[in-house]
């Protein structure tokens, strides 16, 4: 659900991330299997012993595999945390627009001077698994439905919004934050 809170001169929107339940559950199951693979690799690395002449090539391979395995697991963990607990926070004041992508309230903030934000628009994005236009959108990554131009480049957010809610966010931003008190339904 999208909450719009108006304080004097400031509009704050909290946007959900896409929630594809079956992919999130499947990702959790994959992470459990990943953990057992990690334990197996760690025991194999510990049993071989680094530096022994007969296993030098095998040690290098296992270390390389272990590093790739760790990177893949951390990526999936990040995607799952984003899917379950992520939020996009959009804050509009008279002077700037800021976007923050957070997990448990922690995340970087991007700030754009309001006078340089141009062409705020809605762009439909298919977030189903078989969509060819954005393969990452099913995981909650990729371009969002609310877009704007900043210094000649396109920026976006709001991938987890229903189309109607994204259009309403565009209207709030085009109105400079004056419209849109109350709640907008952005459920999946």
mmCIF file with all atom_site columns, C-alpha atoms in Angstrom:
data_model
loop_
_atom_site.group_PDB
_atom_site.id
_atom_site.type_symbol
_atom_site.label_atom_id
_atom_site.label_alt_id
_atom_site.label_comp_id
_atom_site.label_asym_id
_atom_site.label_entity_id
_atom_site.label_seq_id
_atom_site.pdbx_PDB_ins_code
_atom_site.Cartn_x
_atom_site.Cartn_y
_atom_site.Cartn_z
_atom_site.occupancy
_atom_site.B_iso_or_equiv
_atom_site.pdbx_formal_charge
_atom_site.auth_seq_id
_atom_site.auth_comp_id
_atom_site.auth_asym_id
_atom_site.auth_atom_id
_atom_site.pdbx_PDB_model_num
ATOM 1   C CA . UNK A 1 1   ? 0.000  0.000   0.000   1.00 0.00 ? 1   UNK A CA 1
ATOM 2   C CA . UNK A 1 2   ? 1.211  3.484   -0.806  1.00 0.00 ? 2   UNK A CA 1
ATOM 3   C CA . UNK A 1 3   ? 1.012  6.092   1.936   1.00 0.00 ? 3   UNK A CA 1
ATOM 4   C CA . UNK A 1 4   ? 1.079  9.794   1.146   1.00 0.00 ? 4   UNK A CA 1
ATOM 5   C CA . UNK A 1 5   ? 1.897  12.036  4.067   1.00 0.00 ? 5   UNK A CA 1
ATOM 6   C CA . UNK A 1 6   ? 1.763  15.793  3.636   1.00 0.00 ? 6   UNK A CA 1
ATOM 7   C CA . UNK A 1 7   ? 3.596  18.061  6.017   1.00 0.00 ? 7   UNK A CA 1
ATOM 8   C CA . UNK A 1 8   ? 4.122  21.761  5.335   1.00 0.00 ? 8   UNK A CA 1
ATOM 9   C CA . UNK A 1 9   ? 5.693  21.830  1.871   1.00 0.00 ? 9   UNK A CA 1
ATOM 10  C CA . UNK A 1 10  ? 6.847  18.197  1.845   1.00 0.00 ? 10  UNK A CA 1
ATOM 11  C CA . UNK A 1 11  ? 5.218  15.137  0.284   1.00 0.00 ? 11  UNK A CA 1
ATOM 12  C CA . UNK A 1 12  ? 6.485  11.678  1.210   1.00 0.00 ? 12  UNK A CA 1
ATOM 13  C CA . UNK A 1 13  ? 5.442  8.545   -0.669  1.00 0.00 ? 13  UNK A CA 1
ATOM 14  C CA . UNK A 1 14  ? 6.294  5.022   0.490   1.00 0.00 ? 14  UNK A CA 1
ATOM 15  C CA . UNK A 1 15  ? 6.092  2.599   -2.408  1.00 0.00 ? 15  UNK A CA 1
ATOM 16  C CA . UNK A 1 16  ? 6.067  -1.204  -2.229  1.00 0.00 ? 16  UNK A CA 1
ATOM 17  C CA . UNK A 1 17  ? 8.374  -3.501  -4.135  1.00 0.00 ? 17  UNK A CA 1
ATOM 18  C CA . UNK A 1 18  ? 6.956  -6.154  -6.479  1.00 0.00 ? 18  UNK A CA 1
ATOM 19  C CA . UNK A 1 19  ? 5.828  -9.247  -4.619  1.00 0.00 ? 19  UNK A CA 1
ATOM 20  C CA . UNK A 1 20  ? 5.889  -12.404 -6.728  1.00 0.00 ? 20  UNK A CA 1
ATOM 21  C CA . UNK A 1 21  ? 5.115  -14.920 -4.012  1.00 0.00 ? 21  UNK A CA 1
ATOM 22  C CA . UNK A 1 22  ? 6.112  -18.070 -5.861  1.00 0.00 ? 22  UNK A CA 1
ATOM 23  C CA . UNK A 1 23  ? 9.468  -16.613 -6.907  1.00 0.00 ? 23  UNK A CA 1
ATOM 24  C CA . UNK A 1 24  ? 10.170 -15.378 -3.395  1.00 0.00 ? 24  UNK A CA 1
ATOM 25  C CA . UNK A 1 25  ? 9.329  -18.791 -1.913  1.00 0.00 ? 25  UNK A CA 1
ATOM 26  C CA . UNK A 1 26  ? 11.389 -20.514 -4.614  1.00 0.00 ? 26  UNK A CA 1
ATOM 27  C CA . UNK A 1 27  ? 14.273 -18.165 -3.872  1.00 0.00 ? 27  UNK A CA 1
ATOM 28  C CA . UNK A 1 28  ? 14.132 -19.110 -0.197  1.00 0.00 ? 28  UNK A CA 1
ATOM 29  C CA . UNK A 1 29  ? 14.248 -22.798 -1.084  1.00 0.00 ? 29  UNK A CA 1
ATOM 30  C CA . UNK A 1 30  ? 17.185 -22.145 -3.418  1.00 0.00 ? 30  UNK A CA 1
ATOM 31  C CA . UNK A 1 31  ? 18.975 -20.291 -0.608  1.00 0.00 ? 31  UNK A CA 1
ATOM 32  C CA . UNK A 1 32  ? 18.599 -23.314 1.693   1.00 0.00 ? 32  UNK A CA 1
ATOM 33  C CA . UNK A 1 33  ? 20.157 -25.552 -0.983  1.00 0.00 ? 33  UNK A CA 1
ATOM 34  C CA . UNK A 1 34  ? 22.856 -22.910 -1.519  1.00 0.00 ? 34  UNK A CA 1
ATOM 35  C CA . UNK A 1 35  ? 23.716 -23.027 2.179   1.00 0.00 ? 35  UNK A CA 1
ATOM 36  C CA . UNK A 1 36  ? 24.280 -26.788 2.116   1.00 0.00 ? 36  UNK A CA 1
ATOM 37  C CA . UNK A 1 37  ? 26.447 -26.414 -1.007  1.00 0.00 ? 37  UNK A CA 1
ATOM 38  C CA . UNK A 1 38  ? 28.441 -23.751 0.815   1.00 0.00 ? 38  UNK A CA 1
ATOM 39  C CA . UNK A 1 39  ? 28.977 -26.038 3.802   1.00 0.00 ? 39  UNK A CA 1
ATOM 40  C CA . UNK A 1 40  ? 30.162 -28.813 1.497   1.00 0.00 ? 40  UNK A CA 1
ATOM 41  C CA . UNK A 1 41  ? 32.613 -26.508 -0.253  1.00 0.00 ? 41  UNK A CA 1
ATOM 42  C CA . UNK A 1 42  ? 33.977 -25.217 3.041   1.00 0.00 ? 42  UNK A CA 1
ATOM 43  C CA . UNK A 1 43  ? 34.579 -28.741 4.319   1.00 0.00 ? 43  UNK A CA 1
ATOM 44  C CA . UNK A 1 44  ? 36.257 -29.696 1.021   1.00 0.00 ? 44  UNK A CA 1
ATOM 45  C CA . UNK A 1 45  ? 38.529 -26.662 1.220   1.00 0.00 ? 45  UNK A CA 1
ATOM 46  C CA . UNK A 1 46  ? 39.388 -27.512 4.819   1.00 0.00 ? 46  UNK A CA 1
ATOM 47  C CA . UNK A 1 47  ? 40.144 -31.183 4.100   1.00 0.00 ? 47  UNK A CA 1
ATOM 48  C CA . UNK A 1 48  ? 42.434 -30.695 1.114   1.00 0.00 ? 48  UNK A CA 1
ATOM 49  C CA . UNK A 1 49  ? 44.881 -28.309 2.741   1.00 0.00 ? 49  UNK A CA 1
ATOM 50  C CA . UNK A 1 50  ? 46.294 -25.375 0.833   1.00 0.00 ? 50  UNK A CA 1
ATOM 51  C CA . UNK A 1 51  ? 49.824 -25.547 -0.441  1.00 0.00 ? 51  UNK A CA 1
ATOM 52  C CA . UNK A 1 52  ? 50.241 -29.320 -0.683  1.00 0.00 ? 52  UNK A CA 1
ATOM 53  C CA . UNK A 1 53  ? 51.795 -30.079 -4.065  1.00 0.00 ? 53  UNK A CA 1
ATOM 54  C CA . UNK A 1 54  ? 49.410 -32.764 -5.198  1.00 0.00 ? 54  UNK A CA 1
ATOM 55  C CA . UNK A 1 55  ? 46.304 -30.617 -4.766  1.00 0.00 ? 55  UNK A CA 1
ATOM 56  C CA . UNK A 1 56  ? 47.456 -27.160 -5.857  1.00 0.00 ? 56  UNK A CA 1
ATOM 57  C CA . UNK A 1 57  ? 45.244 -27.085 -8.990  1.00 0.00 ? 57  UNK A CA 1
ATOM 58  C CA . UNK A 1 58  ? 42.267 -28.504 -7.128  1.00 0.00 ? 58  UNK A CA 1
ATOM 59  C CA . UNK A 1 59  ? 42.727 -25.945 -4.342  1.00 0.00 ? 59  UNK A CA 1
ATOM 60  C CA . UNK A 1 60  ? 42.650 -23.087 -6.860  1.00 0.00 ? 60  UNK A CA 1
ATOM 61  C CA . UNK A 1 61  ? 39.549 -24.448 -8.557  1.00 0.00 ? 61  UNK A CA 1
ATOM 62  C CA . UNK A 1 62  ? 37.701 -24.932 -5.274  1.00 0.00 ? 62  UNK A CA 1
ATOM 63  C CA . UNK A 1 63  ? 38.651 -21.457 -4.097  1.00 0.00 ? 63  UNK A CA 1
ATOM 64  C CA . UNK A 1 64  ? 37.423 -19.956 -7.398  1.00 0.00 ? 64  UNK A CA 1
ATOM 65  C CA . UNK A 1 65  ? 34.187 -21.982 -7.196  1.00 0.00 ? 65  UNK A CA 1
ATOM 66  C CA . UNK A 1 66  ? 33.732 -20.964 -3.559  1.00 0.00 ? 66  UNK A CA 1
ATOM 67  C CA . UNK A 1 67  ? 34.062 -17.247 -4.412  1.00 0.00 ? 67  UNK A CA 1
ATOM 68  C CA . UNK A 1 68  ? 31.546 -17.518 -7.266  1.00 0.00 ? 68  UNK A CA 1
ATOM 69  C CA . UNK A 1 69  ? 29.187 -19.502 -5.024  1.00 0.00 ? 69  UNK A CA 1
ATOM 70  C CA . UNK A 1 70  ? 29.409 -16.788 -2.346  1.00 0.00 ? 70  UNK A CA 1
ATOM 71  C CA . UNK A 1 71  ? 28.751 -14.015 -4.890  1.00 0.00 ? 71  UNK A CA 1
ATOM 72  C CA . UNK A 1 72  ? 25.690 -15.835 -6.273  1.00 0.00 ? 72  UNK A CA 1
ATOM 73  C CA . UNK A 1 73  ? 24.289 -16.500 -2.822  1.00 0.00 ? 73  UNK A CA 1
ATOM 74  C CA . UNK A 1 74  ? 24.777 -12.905 -1.679  1.00 0.00 ? 74  UNK A CA 1
ATOM 75  C CA . UNK A 1 75  ? 23.058 -11.653 -4.842  1.00 0.00 ? 75  UNK A CA 1
ATOM 76  C CA . UNK A 1 76  ? 20.044 -13.920 -4.281  1.00 0.00 ? 76  UNK A CA 1
ATOM 77  C CA . UNK A 1 77  ? 19.933 -12.945 -0.603  1.00 0.00 ? 77  UNK A CA 1
ATOM 78  C CA . UNK A 1 78  ? 19.876 -9.270  -1.595  1.00 0.00 ? 78  UNK A CA 1
ATOM 79  C CA . UNK A 1 79  ? 17.091 -9.847  -4.132  1.00 0.00 ? 79  UNK A CA 1
ATOM 80  C CA . UNK A 1 80  ? 15.050 -11.756 -1.533  1.00 0.00 ? 80  UNK A CA 1
ATOM 81  C CA . UNK A 1 81  ? 15.527 -9.063  1.109   1.00 0.00 ? 81  UNK A CA 1
ATOM 82  C CA . UNK A 1 82  ? 14.476 -6.451  -1.449  1.00 0.00 ? 82  UNK A CA 1
ATOM 83  C CA . UNK A 1 83  ? 11.435 -8.517  -2.418  1.00 0.00 ? 83  UNK A CA 1
ATOM 84  C CA . UNK A 1 84  ? 10.261 -9.167  1.142   1.00 0.00 ? 84  UNK A CA 1
ATOM 85  C CA . UNK A 1 85  ? 11.294 -6.021  3.014   1.00 0.00 ? 85  UNK A CA 1
ATOM 86  C CA . UNK A 1 86  ? 12.244 -3.371  0.432   1.00 0.00 ? 86  UNK A CA 1
ATOM 87  C CA . UNK A 1 87  ? 10.529 0.009   0.104   1.00 0.00 ? 87  UNK A CA 1
ATOM 88  C CA . UNK A 1 88  ? 10.988 2.968   -2.191  1.00 0.00 ? 88  UNK A CA 1
ATOM 89  C CA . UNK A 1 89  ? 10.626 6.292   -0.421  1.00 0.00 ? 89  UNK A CA 1
ATOM 90  C CA . UNK A 1 90  ? 10.005 9.336   -2.596  1.00 0.00 ? 90  UNK A CA 1
ATOM 91  C CA . UNK A 1 91  ? 10.182 12.751  -0.954  1.00 0.00 ? 91  UNK A CA 1
ATOM 92  C CA . UNK A 1 92  ? 9.204  15.925  -2.786  1.00 0.00 ? 92  UNK A CA 1
ATOM 93  C CA . UNK A 1 93  ? 9.823  19.404  -1.458  1.00 0.00 ? 93  UNK A CA 1
ATOM 94  C CA . UNK A 1 94  ? 9.748  22.793  -3.150  1.00 0.00 ? 94  UNK A CA 1
ATOM 95  C CA . UNK A 1 95  ? 13.456 22.485  -4.014  1.00 0.00 ? 95  UNK A CA 1
ATOM 96  C CA . UNK A 1 96  ? 14.205 18.799  -4.577  1.00 0.00 ? 96  UNK A CA 1
ATOM 97  C CA . UNK A 1 97  ? 12.996 15.306  -5.345  1.00 0.00 ? 97  UNK A CA 1
ATOM 98  C CA . UNK A 1 98  ? 14.714 12.495  -3.462  1.00 0.00 ? 98  UNK A CA 1
ATOM 99  C CA . UNK A 1 99  ? 14.495 8.740   -4.041  1.00 0.00 ? 99  UNK A CA 1
ATOM 100 C CA . UNK A 1 100 ? 15.564 6.210   -1.446  1.00 0.00 ? 100 UNK A CA 1
ATOM 101 C CA . UNK A 1 101 ? 15.505 2.456   -1.918  1.00 0.00 ? 101 UNK A CA 1
ATOM 102 C CA . UNK A 1 102 ? 15.616 0.865   1.512   1.00 0.00 ? 102 UNK A CA 1
ATOM 103 C CA . UNK A 1 103 ? 15.720 -2.533  3.167   1.00 0.00 ? 103 UNK A CA 1
ATOM 104 C CA . UNK A 1 104 ? 14.815 -2.265  6.861   1.00 0.00 ? 104 UNK A CA 1
ATOM 105 C CA . UNK A 1 105 ? 15.066 1.530   6.501   1.00 0.00 ? 105 UNK A CA 1
ATOM 106 C CA . UNK A 1 106 ? 18.688 1.414   5.316   1.00 0.00 ? 106 UNK A CA 1
ATOM 107 C CA . UNK A 1 107 ? 19.643 2.459   1.819   1.00 0.00 ? 107 UNK A CA 1
ATOM 108 C CA . UNK A 1 108 ? 21.196 5.195   -0.314  1.00 0.00 ? 108 UNK A CA 1
ATOM 109 C CA . UNK A 1 109 ? 19.301 8.375   -1.184  1.00 0.00 ? 109 UNK A CA 1
ATOM 110 C CA . UNK A 1 110 ? 19.492 10.033  -4.597  1.00 0.00 ? 110 UNK A CA 1
ATOM 111 C CA . UNK A 1 111 ? 18.585 13.722  -4.615  1.00 0.00 ? 111 UNK A CA 1
ATOM 112 C CA . UNK A 1 112 ? 17.581 15.699  -7.699  1.00 0.00 ? 112 UNK A CA 1
ATOM 113 C CA . UNK A 1 113 ? 17.079 19.492  -7.771  1.00 0.00 ? 113 UNK A CA 1
ATOM 114 C CA . UNK A 1 114 ? 13.384 20.018  -8.577  1.00 0.00 ? 114 UNK A CA 1
ATOM 115 C CA . UNK A 1 115 ? 14.062 22.601  -11.291 1.00 0.00 ? 115 UNK A CA 1
ATOM 116 C CA . UNK A 1 116 ? 16.087 19.989  -13.228 1.00 0.00 ? 116 UNK A CA 1
ATOM 117 C CA . UNK A 1 117 ? 13.404 17.264  -13.020 1.00 0.00 ? 117 UNK A CA 1
ATOM 118 C CA . UNK A 1 118 ? 11.538 17.235  -16.340 1.00 0.00 ? 118 UNK A CA 1
ATOM 119 C CA . UNK A 1 119 ? 8.969  15.157  -18.211 1.00 0.00 ? 119 UNK A CA 1
ATOM 120 C CA . UNK A 1 120 ? 7.426  13.189  -15.340 1.00 0.00 ? 120 UNK A CA 1
ATOM 121 C CA . UNK A 1 121 ? 5.516  10.342  -16.961 1.00 0.00 ? 121 UNK A CA 1
ATOM 122 C CA . UNK A 1 122 ? 3.976  6.910   -16.585 1.00 0.00 ? 122 UNK A CA 1
ATOM 123 C CA . UNK A 1 123 ? 5.506  4.017   -18.506 1.00 0.00 ? 123 UNK A CA 1
ATOM 124 C CA . UNK A 1 124 ? 3.837  0.606   -18.355 1.00 0.00 ? 124 UNK A CA 1
ATOM 125 C CA . UNK A 1 125 ? 6.238  -2.181  -17.415 1.00 0.00 ? 125 UNK A CA 1
ATOM 126 C CA . UNK A 1 126 ? 5.295  -5.828  -17.569 1.00 0.00 ? 126 UNK A CA 1
ATOM 127 C CA . UNK A 1 127 ? 6.441  -7.593  -14.412 1.00 0.00 ? 127 UNK A CA 1
ATOM 128 C CA . UNK A 1 128 ? 5.418  -11.125 -15.320 1.00 0.00 ? 128 UNK A CA 1
ATOM 129 C CA . UNK A 1 129 ? 7.906  -13.957 -15.699 1.00 0.00 ? 129 UNK A CA 1
ATOM 130 C CA . UNK A 1 130 ? 7.471  -14.287 -19.479 1.00 0.00 ? 130 UNK A CA 1
ATOM 131 C CA . UNK A 1 131 ? 7.883  -10.601 -20.294 1.00 0.00 ? 131 UNK A CA 1
ATOM 132 C CA . UNK A 1 132 ? 10.629 -10.038 -22.841 1.00 0.00 ? 132 UNK A CA 1
ATOM 133 C CA . UNK A 1 133 ? 10.939 -6.266  -22.327 1.00 0.00 ? 133 UNK A CA 1
ATOM 134 C CA . UNK A 1 134 ? 12.461 -6.399  -18.840 1.00 0.00 ? 134 UNK A CA 1
ATOM 135 C CA . UNK A 1 135 ? 13.776 -9.726  -17.631 1.00 0.00 ? 135 UNK A CA 1
ATOM 136 C CA . UNK A 1 136 ? 14.848 -8.293  -14.274 1.00 0.00 ? 136 UNK A CA 1
ATOM 137 C CA . UNK A 1 137 ? 11.484 -6.746  -13.437 1.00 0.00 ? 137 UNK A CA 1
ATOM 138 C CA . UNK A 1 138 ? 10.117 -10.070 -12.204 1.00 0.00 ? 138 UNK A CA 1
ATOM 139 C CA . UNK A 1 139 ? 12.777 -9.915  -9.454  1.00 0.00 ? 139 UNK A CA 1
ATOM 140 C CA . UNK A 1 140 ? 11.917 -6.304  -8.576  1.00 0.00 ? 140 UNK A CA 1
ATOM 141 C CA . UNK A 1 141 ? 14.893 -4.869  -10.448 1.00 0.00 ? 141 UNK A CA 1
ATOM 142 C CA . UNK A 1 142 ? 14.990 -2.739  -13.558 1.00 0.00 ? 142 UNK A CA 1
ATOM 143 C CA . UNK A 1 143 ? 13.120 0.339   -14.763 1.00 0.00 ? 143 UNK A CA 1
ATOM 144 C CA . UNK A 1 144 ? 10.076 1.503   -12.820 1.00 0.00 ? 144 UNK A CA 1
ATOM 145 C CA . UNK A 1 145 ? 6.654  2.684   -13.938 1.00 0.00 ? 145 UNK A CA 1
ATOM 146 C CA . UNK A 1 146 ? 7.123  6.317   -12.871 1.00 0.00 ? 146 UNK A CA 1
ATOM 147 C CA . UNK A 1 147 ? 9.828  7.967   -14.947 1.00 0.00 ? 147 UNK A CA 1
ATOM 148 C CA . UNK A 1 148 ? 11.334 11.410  -15.269 1.00 0.00 ? 148 UNK A CA 1
ATOM 149 C CA . UNK A 1 149 ? 14.207 13.058  -17.093 1.00 0.00 ? 149 UNK A CA 1
ATOM 150 C CA . UNK A 1 150 ? 17.159 14.511  -15.216 1.00 0.00 ? 150 UNK A CA 1
ATOM 151 C CA . UNK A 1 151 ? 20.075 16.124  -17.067 1.00 0.00 ? 151 UNK A CA 1
ATOM 152 C CA . UNK A 1 152 ? 19.187 14.275  -20.248 1.00 0.00 ? 152 UNK A CA 1
ATOM 153 C CA . UNK A 1 153 ? 18.939 10.820  -18.642 1.00 0.00 ? 153 UNK A CA 1
ATOM 154 C CA . UNK A 1 154 ? 15.858 8.851   -17.699 1.00 0.00 ? 154 UNK A CA 1
ATOM 155 C CA . UNK A 1 155 ? 15.355 7.915   -14.032 1.00 0.00 ? 155 UNK A CA 1
ATOM 156 C CA . UNK A 1 156 ? 12.564 5.701   -12.714 1.00 0.00 ? 156 UNK A CA 1
ATOM 157 C CA . UNK A 1 157 ? 10.953 4.148   -9.654  1.00 0.00 ? 157 UNK A CA 1
ATOM 158 C CA . UNK A 1 158 ? 7.690  2.495   -8.628  1.00 0.00 ? 158 UNK A CA 1
ATOM 159 C CA . UNK A 1 159 ? 8.048  -0.929  -10.232 1.00 0.00 ? 159 UNK A CA 1
ATOM 160 C CA . UNK A 1 160 ? 5.859  -2.501  -7.523  1.00 0.00 ? 160 UNK A CA 1
ATOM 161 C CA . UNK A 1 161 ? 2.880  -0.218  -8.168  1.00 0.00 ? 161 UNK A CA 1
ATOM 162 C CA . UNK A 1 162 ? -0.267 -1.139  -10.021 1.00 0.00 ? 162 UNK A CA 1
ATOM 163 C CA . UNK A 1 163 ? -0.645 0.975   -13.183 1.00 0.00 ? 163 UNK A CA 1
ATOM 164 C CA . UNK A 1 164 ? -3.467 3.107   -11.705 1.00 0.00 ? 164 UNK A CA 1
ATOM 165 C CA . UNK A 1 165 ? -1.420 3.882   -8.595  1.00 0.00 ? 165 UNK A CA 1
ATOM 166 C CA . UNK A 1 166 ? 1.617  4.789   -10.731 1.00 0.00 ? 166 UNK A CA 1
ATOM 167 C CA . UNK A 1 167 ? -0.517 7.227   -12.735 1.00 0.00 ? 167 UNK A CA 1
ATOM 168 C CA . UNK A 1 168 ? -1.695 8.797   -9.475  1.00 0.00 ? 168 UNK A CA 1
ATOM 169 C CA . UNK A 1 169 ? 1.913  9.179   -8.296  1.00 0.00 ? 169 UNK A CA 1
ATOM 170 C CA . UNK A 1 170 ? 2.723  10.924  -11.583 1.00 0.00 ? 170 UNK A CA 1
ATOM 171 C CA . UNK A 1 171 ? -0.206 13.299  -10.991 1.00 0.00 ? 171 UNK A CA 1
ATOM 172 C CA . UNK A 1 172 ? 1.020  14.039  -7.446  1.00 0.00 ? 172 UNK A CA 1
ATOM 173 C CA . UNK A 1 173 ? 4.523  14.804  -8.731  1.00 0.00 ? 173 UNK A CA 1
ATOM 174 C CA . UNK A 1 174 ? 3.277  16.877  -11.657 1.00 0.00 ? 174 UNK A CA 1
ATOM 175 C CA . UNK A 1 175 ? 1.192  18.882  -9.209  1.00 0.00 ? 175 UNK A CA 1
ATOM 176 C CA . UNK A 1 176 ? 4.301  19.582  -7.168  1.00 0.00 ? 176 UNK A CA 1
ATOM 177 C CA . UNK A 1 177 ? 3.055  17.420  -4.306  1.00 0.00 ? 177 UNK A CA 1
ATOM 178 C CA . UNK A 1 178 ? -0.035 19.526  -3.607  1.00 0.00 ? 178 UNK A CA 1
ATOM 179 C CA . UNK A 1 179 ? -2.447 16.787  -4.660  1.00 0.00 ? 179 UNK A CA 1
ATOM 180 C CA . UNK A 1 180 ? -2.755 13.315  -3.301  1.00 0.00 ? 180 UNK A CA 1
ATOM 181 C CA . UNK A 1 181 ? -3.472 13.566  0.404   1.00 0.00 ? 181 UNK A CA 1
ATOM 182 C CA . UNK A 1 182 ? -4.620 10.265  1.796   1.00 0.00 ? 182 UNK A CA 1
ATOM 183 C CA . UNK A 1 183 ? -3.815 6.807   0.512   1.00 0.00 ? 183 UNK A CA 1
ATOM 184 C CA . UNK A 1 184 ? -3.373 5.333   -2.909  1.00 0.00 ? 184 UNK A CA 1
ATOM 185 C CA . UNK A 1 185 ? -3.828 1.610   -3.339  1.00 0.00 ? 185 UNK A CA 1
ATOM 186 C CA . UNK A 1 186 ? -0.664 0.086   -4.821  1.00 0.00 ? 186 UNK A CA 1
ATOM 187 C CA . UNK A 1 187 ? -1.183 -3.557  -3.913  1.00 0.00 ? 187 UNK A CA 1
ATOM 188 C CA . UNK A 1 188 ? -0.152 -6.316  -6.282  1.00 0.00 ? 188 UNK A CA 1
#
